[in-house]
Amino acid sequence: MNYESLLDEAHQDGLVVKEKPLKYNNGRIKGIKIAIRNDIDTTTEKSCILAEELGHYYTTTGNILDQSVVMNRKQERRARLWAYDKMIGLNGLISAAKAGCQLQYEIAEYLGITEEFLNEALAAYRQKYGLGKLIDNYWICFIPNLRVYEYEMV
């Protein structure tokens, strides 16, 4: 999902997204207002940041800035997983494999995300699914590296 589509989705949900000079974060949400750091170069990076901020809007409550609090870390993880699923998802990994993408930069480019975002998502998926996950006749292997295999029932 590209930046413009995410902006449209946010607008439809009554959110206000503005690009502003932020000192300590790439993105921030407070109530219905989302700020994206204005000096980020690419819309690809902006889309990854906006997806995470939308994840916060849909999944977290209150101020979770203090990450020394366990509940805040759990909410942060939930928001990031929401963003990973929105921007990538298991079906996105399958689509990238079907399109012939093998290297991480190819997968990231195909999905319209940064390599850093992809790496963070894969780490989260490893933590969530372990060795791998079977979905729609495809085995997505996360350990030791990402591989997608068509799984044939016999």
mmCIF file of C-alpha atoms in Angstrom:
data_model
loop_
_atom_site.group_PDB
_atom_site.id
_atom_site.type_symbol
_atom_site.label_atom_id
_atom_site.label_comp_id
_atom_site.label_asym_id
_atom_site.label_seq_id
_atom_site.Cartn_x
_atom_site.Cartn_y
_atom_site.Cartn_z
ATOM 1 C CA MET A 1 0.000 0.000 0.000
ATOM 2 C CA ASN A 2 1.517 3.317 -0.995
ATOM 3 C CA TYR A 3 1.679 6.593 0.933
ATOM 4 C CA GLU A 4 -1.210 8.229 -0.931
ATOM 5 C CA SER A 5 -3.492 5.248 -0.256
ATOM 6 C CA LEU A 6 -2.614 5.324 3.432
ATOM 7 C CA LEU A 7 -3.287 9.068 3.539
ATOM 8 C CA ASP A 8 -6.682 8.447 1.927
ATOM 9 C CA GLU A 9 -7.484 5.722 4.452
ATOM 10 C CA ALA A 10 -6.490 7.975 7.341
ATOM 11 C CA HIS A 11 -8.621 10.811 5.963
ATOM 12 C CA GLN A 12 -11.626 8.494 5.532
ATOM 13 C CA ASP A 13 -11.282 7.506 9.199
ATOM 14 C CA GLY A 14 -11.288 11.155 10.265
ATOM 15 C CA LEU A 15 -7.556 11.405 10.968
ATOM 16 C CA VAL A 16 -5.460 14.454 10.163
ATOM 17 C CA VAL A 17 -1.975 13.697 8.825
ATOM 18 C CA LYS A 18 0.586 16.474 8.511
ATOM 19 C CA GLU A 19 4.265 16.510 7.739
ATOM 20 C CA LYS A 20 6.066 18.516 10.405
ATOM 21 C CA PRO A 21 9.543 19.006 11.815
ATOM 22 C CA LEU A 22 9.874 16.353 14.510
ATOM 23 C CA LYS A 23 12.918 16.278 16.725
ATOM 24 C CA TYR A 24 12.956 12.791 18.228
ATOM 25 C CA ASN A 25 10.632 10.585 16.154
ATOM 26 C CA ASN A 26 9.833 9.880 12.529
ATOM 27 C CA GLY A 27 6.138 9.776 13.358
ATOM 28 C CA ARG A 28 3.819 10.603 16.213
ATOM 29 C CA ILE A 29 0.114 10.275 16.914
ATOM 30 C CA LYS A 30 -1.966 12.148 19.425
ATOM 31 C CA GLY A 31 -5.705 11.664 19.302
ATOM 32 C CA ILE A 32 -6.737 12.014 15.672
ATOM 33 C CA LYS A 33 -3.600 13.902 14.612
ATOM 34 C CA ILE A 34 -0.643 12.134 13.035
ATOM 35 C CA ALA A 35 2.640 13.906 12.403
ATOM 36 C CA ILE A 36 5.211 12.536 9.958
ATOM 37 C CA ARG A 37 8.719 14.030 10.032
ATOM 38 C CA ASN A 38 8.860 16.422 7.102
ATOM 39 C CA ASP A 39 12.475 15.859 6.050
ATOM 40 C CA ILE A 40 12.078 12.172 5.193
ATOM 41 C CA ASP A 41 13.214 11.746 1.617
ATOM 42 C CA THR A 42 11.092 8.965 0.179
ATOM 43 C CA THR A 43 7.392 8.244 0.131
ATOM 44 C CA THR A 44 8.338 4.606 0.674
ATOM 45 C CA GLU A 45 9.779 5.436 4.083
ATOM 46 C CA LYS A 46 6.860 7.763 4.851
ATOM 47 C CA SER A 47 4.384 4.982 4.065
ATOM 48 C CA CYS A 48 6.095 2.619 6.518
ATOM 49 C CA ILE A 49 6.012 5.291 9.230
ATOM 50 C CA LEU A 50 2.394 6.211 8.533
ATOM 51 C CA ALA A 51 1.381 2.537 8.630
ATOM 52 C CA GLU A 52 2.883 2.208 12.101
ATOM 53 C CA GLU A 53 1.143 5.364 13.311
ATOM 54 C CA LEU A 54 -2.145 4.017 11.945
ATOM 55 C CA GLY A 55 -1.374 0.806 13.820
ATOM 56 C CA HIS A 56 -1.143 2.871 16.998
ATOM 57 C CA TYR A 57 -4.459 4.533 16.224
ATOM 58 C CA TYR A 58 -6.230 1.199 15.706
ATOM 59 C CA THR A 59 -4.558 -0.873 18.432
ATOM 60 C CA THR A 60 -3.198 1.219 21.315
ATOM 61 C CA THR A 61 -4.630 3.400 24.041
ATOM 62 C CA GLY A 62 -3.082 6.175 26.058
ATOM 63 C CA ASN A 63 0.484 7.397 26.182
ATOM 64 C CA ILE A 64 2.883 4.512 25.570
ATOM 65 C CA LEU A 65 6.085 6.536 25.179
ATOM 66 C CA ASP A 66 7.657 5.025 28.320
ATOM 67 C CA GLN A 67 8.889 1.724 26.911
ATOM 68 C CA SER A 68 10.191 0.585 30.306
ATOM 69 C CA VAL A 69 6.556 -0.323 31.098
ATOM 70 C CA VAL A 70 5.710 -3.861 29.940
ATOM 71 C CA MET A 71 2.156 -2.989 28.836
ATOM 72 C CA ASN A 72 3.502 -0.123 26.703
ATOM 73 C CA ARG A 73 5.976 -2.457 24.985
ATOM 74 C CA LYS A 74 3.145 -4.887 24.271
ATOM 75 C CA GLN A 75 1.065 -2.116 22.718
ATOM 76 C CA GLU A 76 4.055 -0.968 20.651
ATOM 77 C CA ARG A 77 4.514 -4.521 19.360
ATOM 78 C CA ARG A 78 0.796 -4.806 18.539
ATOM 79 C CA ALA A 79 0.891 -1.542 16.559
ATOM 80 C CA ARG A 80 3.965 -2.653 14.632
ATOM 81 C CA LEU A 81 2.443 -6.043 13.834
ATOM 82 C CA TRP A 82 -0.625 -4.240 12.536
ATOM 83 C CA ALA A 83 1.624 -2.151 10.270
ATOM 84 C CA TYR A 84 3.584 -5.196 9.069
ATOM 85 C CA ASP A 85 0.368 -7.016 8.229
ATOM 86 C CA LYS A 86 -1.028 -3.935 6.490
ATOM 87 C CA MET A 87 2.052 -3.310 4.371
ATOM 88 C CA ILE A 88 3.308 -6.886 3.868
ATOM 89 C CA GLY A 89 1.291 -9.713 5.355
ATOM 90 C CA LEU A 90 1.865 -13.364 4.610
ATOM 91 C CA ASN A 91 0.050 -13.020 1.288
ATOM 92 C CA GLY A 92 2.404 -10.191 0.325
ATOM 93 C CA LEU A 93 5.374 -12.483 0.892
ATOM 94 C CA ILE A 94 3.717 -15.118 -1.295
ATOM 95 C CA SER A 95 2.978 -12.549 -4.023
ATOM 96 C CA ALA A 96 6.584 -11.357 -3.981
ATOM 97 C CA ALA A 97 7.823 -14.939 -4.338
ATOM 98 C CA LYS A 98 5.400 -15.595 -7.219
ATOM 99 C CA ALA A 99 6.747 -12.437 -8.900
ATOM 100 C CA GLY A 100 10.251 -13.919 -8.745
ATOM 101 C CA CYS A 101 11.591 -11.798 -5.888
ATOM 102 C CA GLN A 102 14.308 -13.638 -3.981
ATOM 103 C CA LEU A 103 16.568 -11.037 -2.406
ATOM 104 C CA GLN A 104 15.337 -8.797 0.378
ATOM 105 C CA TYR A 105 15.794 -5.589 -1.601
ATOM 106 C CA GLU A 106 13.683 -7.110 -4.408
ATOM 107 C CA ILE A 107 10.929 -8.079 -1.971
ATOM 108 C CA ALA A 108 10.988 -4.648 -0.327
ATOM 109 C CA GLU A 109 10.828 -2.863 -3.677
ATOM 110 C CA TYR A 110 8.015 -5.106 -4.903
ATOM 111 C CA LEU A 111 5.980 -4.449 -1.740
ATOM 112 C CA GLY A 112 6.749 -0.704 -1.672
ATOM 113 C CA ILE A 113 8.471 -0.764 1.718
ATOM 114 C CA THR A 114 11.959 -0.140 3.019
ATOM 115 C CA GLU A 115 14.402 -2.984 3.579
ATOM 116 C CA GLU A 116 14.602 -1.970 7.233
ATOM 117 C CA PHE A 117 10.818 -2.296 7.581
ATOM 118 C CA LEU A 118 10.937 -5.707 5.865
ATOM 119 C CA ASN A 119 13.713 -6.924 8.182
ATOM 120 C CA GLU A 120 11.790 -5.771 11.260
ATOM 121 C CA ALA A 121 8.633 -7.461 9.964
ATOM 122 C CA LEU A 122 10.457 -10.727 9.293
ATOM 123 C CA ALA A 123 11.905 -10.665 12.822
ATOM 124 C CA ALA A 124 8.381 -10.128 14.212
ATOM 125 C CA TYR A 125 6.991 -12.927 12.030
ATOM 126 C CA ARG A 126 9.794 -15.254 13.204
ATOM 127 C CA GLN A 127 8.846 -14.460 16.774
ATOM 128 C CA LYS A 128 5.146 -14.979 16.065
ATOM 129 C CA TYR A 129 5.263 -18.054 13.791
ATOM 130 C CA GLY A 130 8.593 -19.684 14.608
ATOM 131 C CA LEU A 131 10.011 -21.866 11.848
ATOM 132 C CA GLY A 132 7.292 -20.996 9.372
ATOM 133 C CA LYS A 133 3.622 -20.880 8.472
ATOM 134 C CA LEU A 134 1.479 -22.783 5.983
ATOM 135 C CA ILE A 135 -1.021 -20.575 4.166
ATOM 136 C CA ASP A 136 -2.977 -21.197 0.963
ATOM 137 C CA ASN A 137 -0.781 -24.135 -0.143
ATOM 138 C CA TYR A 138 2.427 -22.169 0.470
ATOM 139 C CA TRP A 139 4.952 -22.817 3.187
ATOM 140 C CA ILE A 140 6.587 -19.579 4.310
ATOM 141 C CA CYS A 141 9.834 -20.457 6.034
ATOM 142 C CA PHE A 142 11.253 -17.800 8.371
ATOM 143 C CA ILE A 143 14.204 -19.692 9.864
ATOM 144 C CA PRO A 144 17.048 -19.527 8.980
ATOM 145 C CA ASN A 145 16.064 -17.180 6.109
ATOM 146 C CA LEU A 146 12.891 -16.226 4.317
ATOM 147 C CA ARG A 147 11.852 -18.762 1.700
ATOM 148 C CA VAL A 148 8.448 -19.422 0.162
ATOM 149 C CA TYR A 149 7.664 -22.897 -1.162
ATOM 150 C CA GLU A 150 4.563 -24.096 -2.948
ATOM 151 C CA TYR A 151 3.185 -26.930 -0.861
ATOM 152 C CA GLU A 152 1.527 -29.753 -2.743
ATOM 153 C CA MET A 153 -0.912 -32.002 -0.944
ATOM 154 C CA VAL A 154 -0.490 -35.676 -1.788
#
